[in-house]
Amino acid sequence: MATSMTDQCLANNKRYASGEASHKPAYPGKQPIQPAKRVAVVACMDARLDVEDLLGLQTGEAHIIRNAGGVVGDDAIRCLIISHHLLNTTEIMLIHHTRCGMLAFTDDLLKAGLEGDPAAEKLLGQATKRAFTSCQKASATPSAFHAFRGAIEPLDAPRDAKSTERLAWDVRRGISAILNHPWIPTSGADAVSVRGFIYDVDTGLIEEVGYPGPMGSIG
Ligand SMILES: [Zn+2]
């Protein structure tokens, strides 16, 4: 069986983590619009992730879809549908990462802080070490921030079993959102594969999240 592009990216990642650079930054010349490796990556916007570098992807080889958390929400789904049906990608990689800011707040806390709750402002200021300045206004949008489920931890805290589990839950939610979307085929002749990963910002290595897997408890 041929090695998947996702597996090639995993092999590239091991070389990246050991200090080897594989991404070529120079203009590669004229290229087709379809990503050459037929890969679409959904990853967090965190400044410590250089997705092309850490997966050894070159210009023209993949779609890189990024947002806060690498969450599979409406806009990521929109991008993945276009990526597959119009631009021929067949492998999806979801990448969350350790020390993610999305582990350090809840949707309710951030909304309350933005709306002017003094206790929320104080907590957010302490967590981020910057003066959190409320906008003192309500807003209907964004409808959600998609902060990760579970008890919040300090911003940029080192990984531990609990935070890794919280990251894995959200990766699994993302995989599920893709697997169950009617416009993203995951079986049959036009099937797309989906795999999820956690990138460790302290080692440069990515590790796979099993799916399906535990989703924790509200207790
Ligand atoms: Zn993040």
Short mmCIF file of C-alpha atoms and ligand atoms in Angstrom, two decimals, residues 44 46 69 97 100-101, ligand 1:
data_model
loop_
_atom_site.label_atom_id
_atom_site.label_comp_id
_atom_site.label_asym_id
_atom_site.label_seq_id
_atom_site.Cartn_x
_atom_site.Cartn_y
_atom_site.Cartn_z
CA CYS A 44 -4.25 26.81 15.28
CA ASP A 46 -0.52 30.15 17.36
CA GLY A 69 -7.53 26.71 18.20
CA HIS A 97 -1.03 21.99 20.05
CA CYS A 100 -2.77 26.54 23.44
CA GLY A 101 -4.44 29.76 24.55
ZN ZN B 1 -3.49 27.46 19.90
#
